[in-house]
mmCIF file of C-alpha atoms in Angstrom:
data_model
loop_
_atom_site.group_PDB
_atom_site.id
_atom_site.type_symbol
_atom_site.label_atom_id
_atom_site.label_comp_id
_atom_site.label_asym_id
_atom_site.label_seq_id
_atom_site.Cartn_x
_atom_site.Cartn_y
_atom_site.Cartn_z
ATOM 1 C CA PHE A 716 -36.926 17.980 21.291
ATOM 2 C CA ILE A 717 -38.914 15.002 20.119
ATOM 3 C CA LYS A 718 -38.568 11.662 21.897
ATOM 4 C CA ILE A 719 -39.032 8.643 19.663
ATOM 5 C CA SER A 720 -39.333 5.211 21.263
ATOM 6 C CA ASP A 721 -40.086 3.226 18.129
ATOM 7 C CA LYS A 722 -38.993 3.304 14.521
ATOM 8 C CA ILE A 723 -40.524 5.709 12.036
ATOM 9 C CA GLU A 724 -40.897 4.899 8.370
ATOM 10 C CA MET A 725 -40.891 7.817 5.967
ATOM 11 C CA GLN A 726 -41.197 8.136 2.231
ATOM 12 C CA GLY A 727 -39.077 10.589 0.273
ATOM 13 C CA ASN A 728 -36.229 12.743 1.561
ATOM 14 C CA VAL A 729 -35.776 13.855 5.165
ATOM 15 C CA GLY A 730 -34.269 17.207 6.066
ATOM 16 C CA ILE A 731 -32.868 18.365 9.394
ATOM 17 C CA GLY A 732 -32.266 22.098 9.376
ATOM 18 C CA THR A 733 -33.571 22.374 5.822
ATOM 19 C CA ASP A 734 -37.027 22.230 4.269
ATOM 20 C CA ALA A 735 -35.589 21.251 0.882
ATOM 21 C CA PRO A 736 -33.526 18.114 1.474
ATOM 22 C CA GLU A 737 -31.522 17.038 -1.572
ATOM 23 C CA THR A 738 -30.727 13.487 -0.429
ATOM 24 C CA ARG A 739 -32.483 10.744 1.554
ATOM 25 C CA LEU A 740 -31.175 12.368 4.731
ATOM 26 C CA HIS A 741 -29.889 15.920 4.537
ATOM 27 C CA VAL A 742 -28.524 17.497 7.724
ATOM 28 C CA SER A 743 -27.959 21.216 7.359
ATOM 29 C CA ASP A 744 -26.691 24.110 9.422
ATOM 30 C CA GLY A 745 -27.273 26.515 6.566
ATOM 31 C CA HIS A 746 -27.391 25.317 2.970
ATOM 32 C CA THR A 747 -26.944 27.040 -0.360
ATOM 33 C CA ALA A 748 -27.594 24.787 -3.330
ATOM 34 C CA SER A 749 -24.473 24.077 -5.378
ATOM 35 C CA ALA A 750 -24.208 24.862 -9.069
ATOM 36 C CA ASP A 751 -24.427 21.111 -9.650
ATOM 37 C CA ASN A 752 -26.586 18.816 -7.532
ATOM 38 C CA PHE A 753 -25.352 16.089 -5.225
ATOM 39 C CA ASP A 754 -24.458 12.857 -6.987
ATOM 40 C CA SER A 755 -27.599 10.766 -7.349
ATOM 41 C CA ASN A 756 -25.965 7.974 -5.308
ATOM 42 C CA ILE A 757 -25.500 10.187 -2.224
ATOM 43 C CA VAL A 758 -27.764 8.949 0.577
ATOM 44 C CA LEU A 759 -26.576 11.220 3.418
ATOM 45 C CA ALA A 760 -25.516 14.844 2.956
ATOM 46 C CA ILE A 761 -24.175 17.228 5.588
ATOM 47 C CA SER A 762 -23.993 20.878 4.646
ATOM 48 C CA LYS A 763 -23.004 24.224 6.110
ATOM 49 C CA ASN A 764 -22.060 26.465 3.223
ATOM 50 C CA THR A 765 -23.936 29.748 3.391
ATOM 51 C CA THR A 766 -20.670 31.735 3.526
ATOM 52 C CA THR A 767 -17.263 31.216 1.926
ATOM 53 C CA SER A 768 -15.779 30.679 5.399
ATOM 54 C CA SER A 769 -18.355 28.096 6.556
ATOM 55 C CA TRP A 770 -16.897 24.738 7.521
ATOM 56 C CA ALA A 771 -18.914 21.510 7.671
ATOM 57 C CA GLY A 772 -17.840 18.454 9.599
ATOM 58 C CA LEU A 773 -18.693 15.015 10.875
ATOM 59 C CA ALA A 774 -17.553 13.973 14.364
ATOM 60 C CA LEU A 775 -16.868 10.424 15.555
ATOM 61 C CA ASN A 776 -16.091 10.349 19.294
ATOM 62 C CA SER A 777 -15.050 7.178 21.124
ATOM 63 C CA GLY A 778 -13.325 6.190 24.348
ATOM 64 C CA ASN A 779 -9.680 7.253 24.650
ATOM 65 C CA ALA A 780 -8.537 3.612 24.758
ATOM 66 C CA ALA A 781 -10.635 2.590 21.766
ATOM 67 C CA GLY A 782 -11.091 3.953 18.257
ATOM 68 C CA ALA A 783 -13.427 5.197 15.553
ATOM 69 C CA PHE A 784 -13.966 3.652 12.146
ATOM 70 C CA ILE A 785 -15.794 3.765 8.831
ATOM 71 C CA HIS A 786 -16.686 0.588 6.980
ATOM 72 C CA PHE A 787 -17.067 0.284 3.213
ATOM 73 C CA GLY A 788 -19.110 -2.730 2.182
ATOM 74 C CA ASP A 789 -21.148 -4.404 -0.516
ATOM 75 C CA THR A 790 -23.517 -7.338 -0.817
ATOM 76 C CA ASP A 791 -20.605 -9.775 -0.575
ATOM 77 C CA ASP A 792 -18.766 -8.248 2.389
ATOM 78 C CA SER A 793 -20.095 -5.631 4.800
ATOM 79 C CA ASN A 794 -16.610 -4.282 5.619
ATOM 80 C CA VAL A 795 -14.411 -5.138 2.636
ATOM 81 C CA GLY A 796 -12.759 -1.744 3.133
ATOM 82 C CA ARG A 797 -12.108 0.047 6.414
ATOM 83 C CA LEU A 798 -10.717 3.294 7.721
ATOM 84 C CA ASP A 799 -9.815 3.127 11.416
ATOM 85 C CA TYR A 800 -8.461 5.694 13.863
ATOM 86 C CA ASN A 801 -6.829 4.104 16.917
ATOM 87 C CA HIS A 802 -6.821 6.406 19.960
ATOM 88 C CA THR A 803 -4.394 4.228 21.924
ATOM 89 C CA TYR A 804 -1.651 4.691 19.313
ATOM 90 C CA ASN A 805 -3.093 7.805 17.635
ATOM 91 C CA CYS A 806 -2.809 6.479 14.104
ATOM 92 C CA PHE A 807 -4.939 6.118 10.980
ATOM 93 C CA LYS A 808 -5.121 2.672 9.401
ATOM 94 C CA PHE A 809 -6.519 1.780 5.981
ATOM 95 C CA PHE A 810 -7.668 -1.770 5.164
ATOM 96 C CA THR A 811 -8.681 -3.139 1.737
ATOM 97 C CA ASN A 812 -10.076 -6.338 0.220
ATOM 98 C CA GLY A 813 -11.339 -7.624 3.574
ATOM 99 C CA SER A 814 -7.814 -7.944 4.973
ATOM 100 C CA SER A 815 -7.166 -7.686 8.703
ATOM 101 C CA THR A 816 -3.679 -6.289 7.988
ATOM 102 C CA GLN A 817 -3.543 -2.577 7.254
ATOM 103 C CA LYS A 818 -2.346 -1.650 3.779
ATOM 104 C CA LEU A 819 -1.505 1.907 4.762
ATOM 105 C CA GLU A 820 -0.924 3.537 8.135
ATOM 106 C CA ILE A 821 -0.217 7.118 9.145
ATOM 107 C CA ASP A 822 1.263 6.810 12.606
ATOM 108 C CA SER A 823 1.449 9.315 15.448
ATOM 109 C CA ALA A 824 4.870 10.511 14.239
ATOM 110 C CA GLY A 825 3.482 11.280 10.768
ATOM 111 C CA ARG A 826 5.297 8.357 9.126
ATOM 112 C CA LEU A 827 3.600 6.744 6.118
ATOM 113 C CA LEU A 828 3.800 2.965 6.536
ATOM 114 C CA LEU A 829 2.840 0.668 3.649
ATOM 115 C CA ASN A 830 1.749 -2.972 3.628
ATOM 116 C CA GLY A 831 1.834 -3.600 7.368
ATOM 117 C CA ILE A 832 5.423 -2.580 8.117
ATOM 118 C CA THR A 833 6.286 -1.673 11.710
ATOM 119 C CA GLY A 834 7.812 1.805 11.735
ATOM 120 C CA VAL A 835 11.615 1.956 12.068
ATOM 121 C CA GLY A 836 13.551 5.113 12.952
ATOM 122 C CA ASP A 837 12.603 8.520 11.616
ATOM 123 C CA TYR A 838 12.129 7.555 7.944
ATOM 124 C CA MET A 839 8.898 9.228 6.817
ATOM 125 C CA LEU A 840 8.028 6.703 4.062
ATOM 126 C CA GLN A 841 8.453 3.017 4.800
ATOM 127 C CA MET A 842 7.239 -0.106 3.015
ATOM 128 C CA GLU A 843 7.487 -3.867 3.344
ATOM 129 C CA GLY A 844 7.391 -6.464 0.561
ATOM 130 C CA ALA A 845 5.735 -9.861 0.665
ATOM 131 C CA GLY A 846 8.814 -11.816 -0.448
ATOM 132 C CA GLY A 847 9.269 -13.526 -3.770
ATOM 133 C CA ALA A 848 8.168 -11.765 -6.931
ATOM 134 C CA GLY A 849 5.032 -10.106 -5.567
ATOM 135 C CA LYS A 850 4.611 -6.780 -3.781
ATOM 136 C CA VAL A 851 8.185 -5.625 -4.272
ATOM 137 C CA PRO A 852 9.177 -2.796 -1.852
ATOM 138 C CA ALA A 853 10.066 -0.334 -4.590
ATOM 139 C CA ILE A 854 8.831 2.950 -6.049
ATOM 140 C CA LEU A 855 7.764 3.224 -9.682
ATOM 141 C CA PHE A 856 8.136 6.541 -11.509
ATOM 142 C CA LYS A 857 6.303 7.026 -14.810
ATOM 143 C CA ASN A 858 6.215 10.090 -17.048
ATOM 144 C CA GLY A 859 3.880 9.882 -20.013
ATOM 145 C CA THR A 860 5.389 12.259 -22.573
ATOM 146 C CA ALA A 861 8.934 13.249 -21.639
ATOM 147 C CA SER A 862 11.296 14.696 -24.230
ATOM 148 C CA THR A 863 15.084 14.576 -24.469
ATOM 149 C CA ASN A 864 16.761 15.598 -21.167
ATOM 150 C CA GLU A 865 13.422 15.859 -19.360
ATOM 151 C CA ILE A 866 12.966 14.136 -15.996
ATOM 152 C CA LEU A 867 11.333 10.694 -15.989
ATOM 153 C CA GLY A 868 11.595 10.279 -12.233
ATOM 154 C CA GLY A 869 13.985 10.790 -9.380
ATOM 155 C CA PHE A 870 14.812 11.908 -5.888
ATOM 156 C CA THR A 871 15.805 15.309 -4.605
ATOM 157 C CA ALA A 872 16.762 16.651 -1.180
ATOM 158 C CA TYR A 873 16.273 20.099 0.305
ATOM 159 C CA ASN A 874 17.784 21.624 3.429
ATOM 160 C CA GLY A 875 15.219 24.270 4.295
ATOM 161 C CA SER A 876 14.654 26.124 1.012
ATOM 162 C CA ASP A 877 17.983 25.013 -0.509
ATOM 163 C CA GLN A 878 18.092 22.128 -2.988
ATOM 164 C CA VAL A 879 21.288 20.310 -2.071
ATOM 165 C CA ALA A 880 21.234 16.970 -3.928
ATOM 166 C CA ALA A 881 19.347 15.098 -6.625
ATOM 167 C CA ILE A 882 19.317 11.842 -8.573
ATOM 168 C CA TYR A 883 17.281 11.988 -11.768
ATOM 169 C CA ALA A 884 16.446 9.562 -14.554
ATOM 170 C CA LYS A 885 16.157 11.590 -17.770
ATOM 171 C CA GLU A 886 15.312 10.707 -21.351
ATOM 172 C CA GLN A 887 18.506 10.495 -23.378
ATOM 173 C CA SER A 888 17.377 10.546 -27.001
ATOM 174 C CA ALA A 889 14.305 8.305 -27.396
ATOM 175 C CA ASP A 890 11.265 7.070 -25.470
ATOM 176 C CA ASP A 891 12.982 3.759 -24.673
ATOM 177 C CA ASP A 892 16.308 5.045 -23.306
ATOM 178 C CA ALA A 893 17.436 7.078 -20.303
ATOM 179 C CA TYR A 894 20.461 8.224 -18.357
ATOM 180 C CA LEU A 895 21.033 8.724 -14.627
ATOM 181 C CA GLN A 896 22.196 12.137 -13.434
ATOM 182 C CA PHE A 897 23.718 12.653 -9.973
ATOM 183 C CA SER A 898 23.942 16.234 -8.694
ATOM 184 C CA THR A 899 25.023 18.026 -5.515
ATOM 185 C CA THR A 900 25.335 21.608 -4.288
ATOM 186 C CA LYS A 901 28.469 23.022 -2.707
ATOM 187 C CA THR A 902 28.401 25.839 -0.130
ATOM 188 C CA GLY A 903 27.257 29.044 -1.780
ATOM 189 C CA GLY A 904 26.674 27.284 -5.096
ATOM 190 C CA SER A 905 23.780 25.762 -6.994
ATOM 191 C CA LEU A 906 22.763 22.243 -7.908
ATOM 192 C CA THR A 907 25.414 20.912 -10.303
ATOM 193 C CA GLU A 908 25.758 17.592 -12.117
ATOM 194 C CA ARG A 909 28.677 15.520 -10.754
ATOM 195 C CA LEU A 910 28.162 12.100 -12.363
ATOM 196 C CA ARG A 911 26.225 10.733 -15.328
ATOM 197 C CA ILE A 912 25.584 7.137 -16.406
ATOM 198 C CA ASP A 913 24.224 6.991 -19.953
ATOM 199 C CA SER A 914 21.902 4.445 -21.535
ATOM 200 C CA SER A 915 24.865 2.337 -22.730
ATOM 201 C CA GLY A 916 26.372 2.096 -19.269
ATOM 202 C CA ASN A 917 29.128 4.632 -19.944
ATOM 203 C CA PHE A 918 29.783 7.181 -17.226
ATOM 204 C CA GLY A 919 31.375 10.577 -16.877
ATOM 205 C CA PHE A 920 32.456 12.660 -13.900
ATOM 206 C CA GLY A 921 31.706 16.387 -14.009
ATOM 207 C CA THR A 922 30.728 16.280 -17.681
ATOM 208 C CA SER A 923 27.600 15.686 -19.707
ATOM 209 C CA THR A 924 29.657 14.543 -22.722
ATOM 210 C CA ILE A 925 30.452 10.844 -22.398
ATOM 211 C CA ARG A 926 32.561 9.094 -25.032
ATOM 212 C CA GLU A 927 33.226 5.626 -23.648
ATOM 213 C CA ARG A 928 33.353 3.595 -20.514
#
């Protein structure tokens, strides 16, 4: 090994494990050049790709009561974005716009928590609004080019490999209308529509033909 007690200034690219570094610092445990080069903005590259089964990784090890993090900064803010892993609670936390409140967390139970909510129960996706008209705790579904009776958005539930229930919003006859379709599956059966509410507010039970409310 080489012991360095002072800083070293170098011009050009530096390679560790490679004599043909492709970035300012290129650390390699076996490198085969890609069909396209690294992005010109890449400063640090880590490679181990001489076989199709070669994995490359970056390790961040900290104390078991602390954490590891990556900061994303610019000339205005050195850590305007952050990705933290907390070893005390074994969770990932994502921070944006210089905020000290996480915008997204994946906790130790695998729950996805949005906008700083504290996890409740076993619900895998949870979110919290800010109150008022901003940051509404809701999910937006958007389909760019749906046709009549095609799904615009919805929810479905599976029990193992069996689809047992669904609520879909589907285009009724034009880009600016839709109906809601509620479906369930009985034992030994298949997913079947039980209730429909059309774009005029009329509804029908067990039928897709609705005449009036």
